[in-house]
Coordinates of C-alpha atoms and ligand atoms in Angstrom, one line a residue:
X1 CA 118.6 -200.1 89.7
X2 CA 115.8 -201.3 92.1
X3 CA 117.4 -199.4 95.7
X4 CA 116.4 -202.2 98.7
X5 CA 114.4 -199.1 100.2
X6 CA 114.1 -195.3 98.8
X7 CA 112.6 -193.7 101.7
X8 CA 112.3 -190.5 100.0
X9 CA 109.5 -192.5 97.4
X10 CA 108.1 -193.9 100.6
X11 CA 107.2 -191.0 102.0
X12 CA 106.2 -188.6 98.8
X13 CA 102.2 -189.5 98.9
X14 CA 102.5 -188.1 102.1
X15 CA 104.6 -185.0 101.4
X16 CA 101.9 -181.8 101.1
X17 CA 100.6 -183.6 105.0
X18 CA 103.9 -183.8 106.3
X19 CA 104.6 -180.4 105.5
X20 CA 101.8 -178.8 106.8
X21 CA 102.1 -180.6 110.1
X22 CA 105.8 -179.4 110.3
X23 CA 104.9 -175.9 109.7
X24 CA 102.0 -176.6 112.1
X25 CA 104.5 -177.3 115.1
X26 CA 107.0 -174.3 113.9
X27 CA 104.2 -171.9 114.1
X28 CA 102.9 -173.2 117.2
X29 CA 106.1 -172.2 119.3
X30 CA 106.2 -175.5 121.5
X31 CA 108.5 -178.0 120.6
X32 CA 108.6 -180.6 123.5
X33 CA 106.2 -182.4 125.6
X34 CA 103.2 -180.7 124.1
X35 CA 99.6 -180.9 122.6
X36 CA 101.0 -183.3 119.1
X37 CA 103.0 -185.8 122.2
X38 CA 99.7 -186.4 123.3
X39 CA 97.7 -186.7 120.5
X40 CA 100.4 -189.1 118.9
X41 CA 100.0 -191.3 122.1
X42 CA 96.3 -191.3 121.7
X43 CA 96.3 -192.3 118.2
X44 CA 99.1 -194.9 118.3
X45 CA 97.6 -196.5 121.7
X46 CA 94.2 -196.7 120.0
X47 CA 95.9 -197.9 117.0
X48 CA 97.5 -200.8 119.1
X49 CA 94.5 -200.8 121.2
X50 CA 96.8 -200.1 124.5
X51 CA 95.2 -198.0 127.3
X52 CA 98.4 -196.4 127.5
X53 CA 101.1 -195.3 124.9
X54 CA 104.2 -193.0 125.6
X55 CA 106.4 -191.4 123.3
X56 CA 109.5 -191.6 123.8
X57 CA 113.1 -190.8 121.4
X58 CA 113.3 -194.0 120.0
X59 CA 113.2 -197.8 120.2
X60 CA 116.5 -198.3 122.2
X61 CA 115.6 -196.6 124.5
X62 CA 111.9 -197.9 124.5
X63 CA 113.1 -200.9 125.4
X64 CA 115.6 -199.8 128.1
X65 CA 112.9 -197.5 129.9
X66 CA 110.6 -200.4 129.8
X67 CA 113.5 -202.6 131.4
X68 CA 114.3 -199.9 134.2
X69 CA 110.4 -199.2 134.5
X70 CA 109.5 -203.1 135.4
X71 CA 112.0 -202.5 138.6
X72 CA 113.4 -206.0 138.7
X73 CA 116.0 -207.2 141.0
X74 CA 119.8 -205.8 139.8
X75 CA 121.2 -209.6 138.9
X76 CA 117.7 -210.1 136.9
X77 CA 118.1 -212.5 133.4
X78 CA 116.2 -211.4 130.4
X79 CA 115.4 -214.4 128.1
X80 CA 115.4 -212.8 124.7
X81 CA 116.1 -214.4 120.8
X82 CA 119.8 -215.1 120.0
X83 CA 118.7 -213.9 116.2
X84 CA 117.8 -210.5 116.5
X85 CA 119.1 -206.9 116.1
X86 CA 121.9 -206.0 119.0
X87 CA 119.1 -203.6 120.2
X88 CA 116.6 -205.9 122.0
X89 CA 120.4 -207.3 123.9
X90 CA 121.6 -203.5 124.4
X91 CA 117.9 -202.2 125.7
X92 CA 118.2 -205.1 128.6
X93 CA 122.0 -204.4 129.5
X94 CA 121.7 -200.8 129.9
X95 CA 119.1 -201.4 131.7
X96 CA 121.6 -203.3 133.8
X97 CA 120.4 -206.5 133.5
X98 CA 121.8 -209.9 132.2
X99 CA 120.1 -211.2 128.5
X100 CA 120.7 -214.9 127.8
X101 CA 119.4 -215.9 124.4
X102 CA 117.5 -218.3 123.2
X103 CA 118.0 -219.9 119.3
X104 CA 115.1 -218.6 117.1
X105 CA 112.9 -221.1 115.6
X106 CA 113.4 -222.1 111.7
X107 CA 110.1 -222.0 110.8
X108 CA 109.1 -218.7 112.0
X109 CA 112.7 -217.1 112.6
X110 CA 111.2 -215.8 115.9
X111 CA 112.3 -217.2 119.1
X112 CA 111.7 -220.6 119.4
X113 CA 109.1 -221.6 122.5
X114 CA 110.7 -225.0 122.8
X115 CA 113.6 -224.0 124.0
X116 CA 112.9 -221.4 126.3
X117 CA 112.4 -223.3 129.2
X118 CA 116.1 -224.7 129.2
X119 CA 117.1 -221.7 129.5
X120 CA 115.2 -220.4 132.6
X121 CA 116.9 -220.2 135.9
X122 CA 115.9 -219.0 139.5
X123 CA 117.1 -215.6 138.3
X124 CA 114.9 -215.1 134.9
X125 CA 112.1 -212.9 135.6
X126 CA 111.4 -211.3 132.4
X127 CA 111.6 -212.4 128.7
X128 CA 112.1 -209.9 125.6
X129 CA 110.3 -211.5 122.7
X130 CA 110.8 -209.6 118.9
X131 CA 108.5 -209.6 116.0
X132 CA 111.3 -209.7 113.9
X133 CA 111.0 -208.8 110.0
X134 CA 107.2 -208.6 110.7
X135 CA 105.6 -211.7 112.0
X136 CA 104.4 -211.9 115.5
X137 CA 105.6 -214.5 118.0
X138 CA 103.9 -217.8 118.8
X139 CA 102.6 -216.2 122.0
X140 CA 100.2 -219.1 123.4
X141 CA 103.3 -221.3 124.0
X142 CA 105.2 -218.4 125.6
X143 CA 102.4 -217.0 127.5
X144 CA 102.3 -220.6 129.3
X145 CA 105.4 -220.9 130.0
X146 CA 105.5 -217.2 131.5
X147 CA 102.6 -217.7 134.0
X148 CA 104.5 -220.6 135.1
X149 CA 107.3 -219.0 136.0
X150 CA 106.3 -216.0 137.0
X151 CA 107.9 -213.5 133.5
X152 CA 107.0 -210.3 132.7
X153 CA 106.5 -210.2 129.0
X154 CA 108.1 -207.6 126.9
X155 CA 107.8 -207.1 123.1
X156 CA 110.5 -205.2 120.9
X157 CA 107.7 -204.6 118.5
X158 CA 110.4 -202.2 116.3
X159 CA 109.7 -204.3 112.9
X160 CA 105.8 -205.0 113.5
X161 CA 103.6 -202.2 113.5
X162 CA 99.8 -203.5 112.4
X163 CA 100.8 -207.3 112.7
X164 CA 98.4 -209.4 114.9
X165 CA 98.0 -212.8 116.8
X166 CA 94.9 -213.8 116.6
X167 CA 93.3 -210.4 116.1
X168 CA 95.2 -208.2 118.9
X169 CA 97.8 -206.0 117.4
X170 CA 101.8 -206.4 118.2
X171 CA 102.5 -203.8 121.3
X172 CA 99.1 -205.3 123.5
X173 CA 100.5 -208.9 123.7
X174 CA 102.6 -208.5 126.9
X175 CA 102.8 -206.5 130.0
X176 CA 104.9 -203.8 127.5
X177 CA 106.2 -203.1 124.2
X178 CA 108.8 -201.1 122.8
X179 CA 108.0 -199.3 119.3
X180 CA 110.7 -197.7 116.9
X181 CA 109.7 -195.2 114.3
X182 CA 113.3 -194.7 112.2
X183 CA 112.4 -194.2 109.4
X184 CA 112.6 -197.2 107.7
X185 CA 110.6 -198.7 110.0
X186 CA 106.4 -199.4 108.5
X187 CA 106.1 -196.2 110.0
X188 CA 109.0 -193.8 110.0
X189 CA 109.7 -190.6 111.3
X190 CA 111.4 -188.2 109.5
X191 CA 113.9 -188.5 112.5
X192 CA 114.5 -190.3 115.6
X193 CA 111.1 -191.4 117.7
X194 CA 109.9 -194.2 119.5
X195 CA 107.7 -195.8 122.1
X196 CA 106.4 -197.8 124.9
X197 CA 102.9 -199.0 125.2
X198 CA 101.3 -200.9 127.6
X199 CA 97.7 -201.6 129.8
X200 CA 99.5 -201.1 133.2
X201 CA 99.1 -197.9 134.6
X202 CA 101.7 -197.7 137.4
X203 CA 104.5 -198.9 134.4
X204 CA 103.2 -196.1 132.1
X205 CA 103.1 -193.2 134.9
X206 CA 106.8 -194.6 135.4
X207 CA 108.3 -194.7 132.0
X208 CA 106.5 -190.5 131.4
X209 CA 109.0 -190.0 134.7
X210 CA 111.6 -191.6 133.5
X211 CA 111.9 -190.5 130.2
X212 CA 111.9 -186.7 131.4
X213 CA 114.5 -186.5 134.1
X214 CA 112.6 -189.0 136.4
X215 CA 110.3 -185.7 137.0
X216 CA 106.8 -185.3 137.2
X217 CA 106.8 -181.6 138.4
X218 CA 109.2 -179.3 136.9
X219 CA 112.5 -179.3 138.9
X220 CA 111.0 -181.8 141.9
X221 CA 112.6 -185.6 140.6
X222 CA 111.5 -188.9 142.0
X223 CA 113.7 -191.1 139.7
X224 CA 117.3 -191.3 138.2
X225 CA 115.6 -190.3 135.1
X226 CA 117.2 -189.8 131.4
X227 CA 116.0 -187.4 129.0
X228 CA 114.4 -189.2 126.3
X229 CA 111.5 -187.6 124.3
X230 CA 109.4 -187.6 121.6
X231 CA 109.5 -184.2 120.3
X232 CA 106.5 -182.4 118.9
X233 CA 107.5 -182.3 115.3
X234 CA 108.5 -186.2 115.0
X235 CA 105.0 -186.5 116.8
X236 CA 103.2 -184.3 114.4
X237 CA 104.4 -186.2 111.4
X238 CA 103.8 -189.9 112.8
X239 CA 100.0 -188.8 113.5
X240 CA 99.9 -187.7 109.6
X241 CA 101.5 -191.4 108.6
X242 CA 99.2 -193.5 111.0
X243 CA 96.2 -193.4 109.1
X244 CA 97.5 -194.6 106.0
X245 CA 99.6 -197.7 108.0
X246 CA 97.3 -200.5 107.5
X247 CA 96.9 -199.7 103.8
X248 CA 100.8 -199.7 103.5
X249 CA 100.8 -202.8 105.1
X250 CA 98.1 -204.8 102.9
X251 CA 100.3 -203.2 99.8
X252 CA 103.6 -204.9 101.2
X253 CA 101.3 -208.1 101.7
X254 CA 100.5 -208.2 98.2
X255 CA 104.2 -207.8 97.5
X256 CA 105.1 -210.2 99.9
X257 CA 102.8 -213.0 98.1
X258 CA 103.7 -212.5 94.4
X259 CA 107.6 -213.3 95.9
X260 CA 106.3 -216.4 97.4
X261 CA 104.0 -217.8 94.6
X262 CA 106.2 -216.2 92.1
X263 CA 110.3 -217.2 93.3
X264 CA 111.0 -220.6 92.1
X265 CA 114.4 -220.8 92.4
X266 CA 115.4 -223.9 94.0
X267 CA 118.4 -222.5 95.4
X268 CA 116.4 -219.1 97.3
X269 CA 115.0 -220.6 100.4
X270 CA 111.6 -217.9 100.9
X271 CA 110.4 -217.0 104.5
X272 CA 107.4 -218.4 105.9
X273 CA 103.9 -217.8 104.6
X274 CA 101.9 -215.7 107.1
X275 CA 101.7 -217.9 110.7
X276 CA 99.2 -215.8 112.7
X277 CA 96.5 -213.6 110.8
X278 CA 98.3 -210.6 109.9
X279 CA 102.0 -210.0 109.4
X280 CA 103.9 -206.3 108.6
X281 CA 105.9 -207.9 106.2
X282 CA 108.7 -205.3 107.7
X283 CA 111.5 -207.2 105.5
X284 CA 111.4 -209.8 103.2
X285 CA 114.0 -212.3 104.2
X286 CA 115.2 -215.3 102.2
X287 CA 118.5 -217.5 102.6
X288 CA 120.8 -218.5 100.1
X289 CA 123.9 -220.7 100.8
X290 CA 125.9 -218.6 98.4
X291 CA 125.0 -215.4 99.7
X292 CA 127.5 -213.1 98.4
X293 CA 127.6 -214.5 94.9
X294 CA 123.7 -214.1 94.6
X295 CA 123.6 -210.7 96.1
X296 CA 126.6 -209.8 93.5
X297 CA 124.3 -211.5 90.5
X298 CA 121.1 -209.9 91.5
X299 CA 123.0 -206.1 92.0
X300 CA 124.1 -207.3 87.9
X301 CA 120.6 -207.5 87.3
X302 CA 119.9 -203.8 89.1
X303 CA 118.2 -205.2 92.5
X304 CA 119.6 -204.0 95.3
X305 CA 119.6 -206.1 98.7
X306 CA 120.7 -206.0 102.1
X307 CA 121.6 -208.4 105.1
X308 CA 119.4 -208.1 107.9
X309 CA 121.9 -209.0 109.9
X310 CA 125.4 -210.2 109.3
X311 CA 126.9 -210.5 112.9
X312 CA 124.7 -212.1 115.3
X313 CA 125.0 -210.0 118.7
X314 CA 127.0 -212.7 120.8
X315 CA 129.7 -212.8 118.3
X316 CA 129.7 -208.8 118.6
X317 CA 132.7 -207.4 120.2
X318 CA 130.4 -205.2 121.7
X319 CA 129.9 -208.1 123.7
X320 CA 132.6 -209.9 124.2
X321 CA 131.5 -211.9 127.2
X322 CA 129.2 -214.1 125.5
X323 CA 131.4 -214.6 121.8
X324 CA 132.3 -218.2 123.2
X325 CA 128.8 -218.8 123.0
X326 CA 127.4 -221.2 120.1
X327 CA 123.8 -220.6 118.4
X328 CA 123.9 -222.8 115.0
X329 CA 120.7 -221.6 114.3
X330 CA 121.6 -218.2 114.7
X331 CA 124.9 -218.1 113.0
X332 CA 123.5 -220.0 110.2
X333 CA 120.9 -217.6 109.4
X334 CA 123.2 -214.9 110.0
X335 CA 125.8 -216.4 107.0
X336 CA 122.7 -216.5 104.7
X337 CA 120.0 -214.0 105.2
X338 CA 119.1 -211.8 102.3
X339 CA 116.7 -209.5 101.9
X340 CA 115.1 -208.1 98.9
X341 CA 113.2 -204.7 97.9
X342 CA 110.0 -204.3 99.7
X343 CA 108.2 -201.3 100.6
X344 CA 104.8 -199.8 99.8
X345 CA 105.8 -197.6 96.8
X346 CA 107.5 -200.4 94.5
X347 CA 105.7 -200.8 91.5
X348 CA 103.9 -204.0 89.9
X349 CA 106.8 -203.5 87.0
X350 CA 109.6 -203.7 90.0
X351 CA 107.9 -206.0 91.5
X352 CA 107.9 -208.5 87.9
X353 CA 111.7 -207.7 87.9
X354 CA 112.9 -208.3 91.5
X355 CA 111.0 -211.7 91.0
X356 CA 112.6 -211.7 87.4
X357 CA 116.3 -211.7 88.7
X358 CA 115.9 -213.6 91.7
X359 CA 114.6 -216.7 89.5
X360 CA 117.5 -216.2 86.8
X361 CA 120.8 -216.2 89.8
Ligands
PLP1 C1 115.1 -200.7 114.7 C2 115.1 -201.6 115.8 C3 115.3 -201.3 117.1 C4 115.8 -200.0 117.5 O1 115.2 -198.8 117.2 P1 115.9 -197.4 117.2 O2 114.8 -196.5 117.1 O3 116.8 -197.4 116.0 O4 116.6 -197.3 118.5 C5 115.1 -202.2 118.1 N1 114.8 -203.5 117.8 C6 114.6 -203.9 116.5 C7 114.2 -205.3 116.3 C8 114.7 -203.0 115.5 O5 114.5 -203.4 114.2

């Protein structure tokens, strides 16, 4: 059987690293806010060439900090892709403010700039855009219409590590972007971890308040804080994974090209070839109109998938308040998303059989 991720293979090249970093920070004695926070932000804001990075526990919250951080007013709308994972929707409501989503666009799967005007009202004052399954917004289109109208631009960047549009790396594209490191993420902690990056220095000496108690000195707060931090060994071990990033990715590109010359299956609708210059490839995502039947077949043939996701957020019961809401788009994708194996450690043999079974269901 071909498992739709093993992240124990994933992270094995890196294992004699890992370890040493982890025995690093238990030798060391300082587990939080310390020496590998910093370095890690260093790194990963020169990585996304940010002047500012901050770590924080992961990409929920990333996005909620950012959210509080920007200080908008309390009946604030958040413009933000109907097709998406319920975090980007949960980062802006516990932030307290109102998302109202936008239909995605069929060609890239990423919120569609045409209809995001529609959808603005005197109260919008921020949009949330995602770089879902890899592939960077349109952002010339959106960047137009958010000078316009006066939006901050905020990126849930959880699925894009290393992709670009045109040349600048996902996480410097707006005023703020929100990183998660789960570990299935391009690159994983071996736990929770996240964070925020951004070029705006009053919004990053905000979010290092806000994530520790609203507190700059010890025991003296200047926020209604929350305590979310990167801690030193998650830190430790994402500085060992970030060199070897943007040779994961160009692996999952190759992979990602073979399935797209290679699947000829008239039925398996394939994702889009690569928009902008450089995309993670996070997941690879086709649609089938017989989705469970051709997940059932391909499991027969020992590839395992997933559905990335199968209940859009406004038809949640999480969030009841918007279930009356209709998204076609959105629920359509949602009824026939599939995603196949795709990480960095599946072989060229895998690889011929994942294309194998796909072309025989
Ligand atoms: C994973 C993910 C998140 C949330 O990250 P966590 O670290 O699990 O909180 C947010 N948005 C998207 C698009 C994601 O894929």
């Amino acid at each position: 059987m071909i498992p739709h991720l093993d992240m124990g293979r994933v992270n094995r090249p890196y294992e004699a690293e890992l370890s040493e970093a982890a025995q690093r920070v238990l030798t060391s004695g300082w587990y939080i806010l310390g020496k590998e926070l910093s370095a890690f932000e260093a790194d990963w804001a020169r990585y996304c060439g940010t002047r500012h990075c901050l770590g924080v526990g992961n990409g929920l919250e990333a996005i909620t900090l950012i959210f509080k951080a920007l200080e908008l007013p309390a009946d604030s709308e958040v413009l933000v892709p109907a097709h998406t994972y319920i975090a980007s929707i949960l980062g802006i409501t516990n932030a307290g403010l109102t998302p109202v989503m936008v239909e995605p666009d069929p060609a890239t799967y990423t919120i569609d700039p045409q209809q995001i005007e529609q959808h603005i009202t005197e109260r919008t004052r921020a949009i949330l855009l995602v770089h879902l399954y890899g592939k960077a917004c349109d952002m010339e289109p959106i960047r137009q219409l958010a000078q316009q109208y006066k939006l901050r631009i905020v990126e849930d960047a959880a699925q894009a590590h290393g992709a670009t549009y045109q040349g600048q790396k996902a996480g410097n594209l707006g005023d703020a972007a929100a990183f998660s490191f789960y570990p299935t993420k391009n690159l994983g902690a071996l736990g929770d971890a996240g964070a925020v990056t951004t070029n705006d220095p009053e919004l990053a000496r905000r979010i290092t308040f806000l994530r520790n108690y609203g507190s700059e000195v010890k025991y003296y707060n200047e926020m209604q804080g929350v305590n979310s931090r990167l801690d030193e060994m998650q830190a430790a071990l994402l500085r060992v994974k970030i060199p070897y990033l943007d040779a994961d990715n160009q692996r999952r590109q190759v992979i990602a090209r073979r399935f797209l010359s290679e699947i000829t299956n008239p039925d398996v609708q394939l994702p889009p070839a690569e928009t902008w210059d450089q995309d993670a490839w996070h997941l690879f995502v086709v649609r089938h109109p017989r989705r469970e039947l051709f997940m059932k077949a391909l499991q027969e043939r020992g590839v395992q998938t997933m559905i990335h996701y199968p209940v859009p957020p406004h038809k949640q019961k999480a969030y009841q308040e918007y279930n009356h809401l209709s998204f076609p788009l959105t629920e359509q994708l949602h009824r026939e998303v599939v995603s196949l194996p795709l990480y960095p450690t599946l072989t060229d043999e895998e690889v011929d059989q994942v294309i194998a079974a796909v072309n025989a269901c």
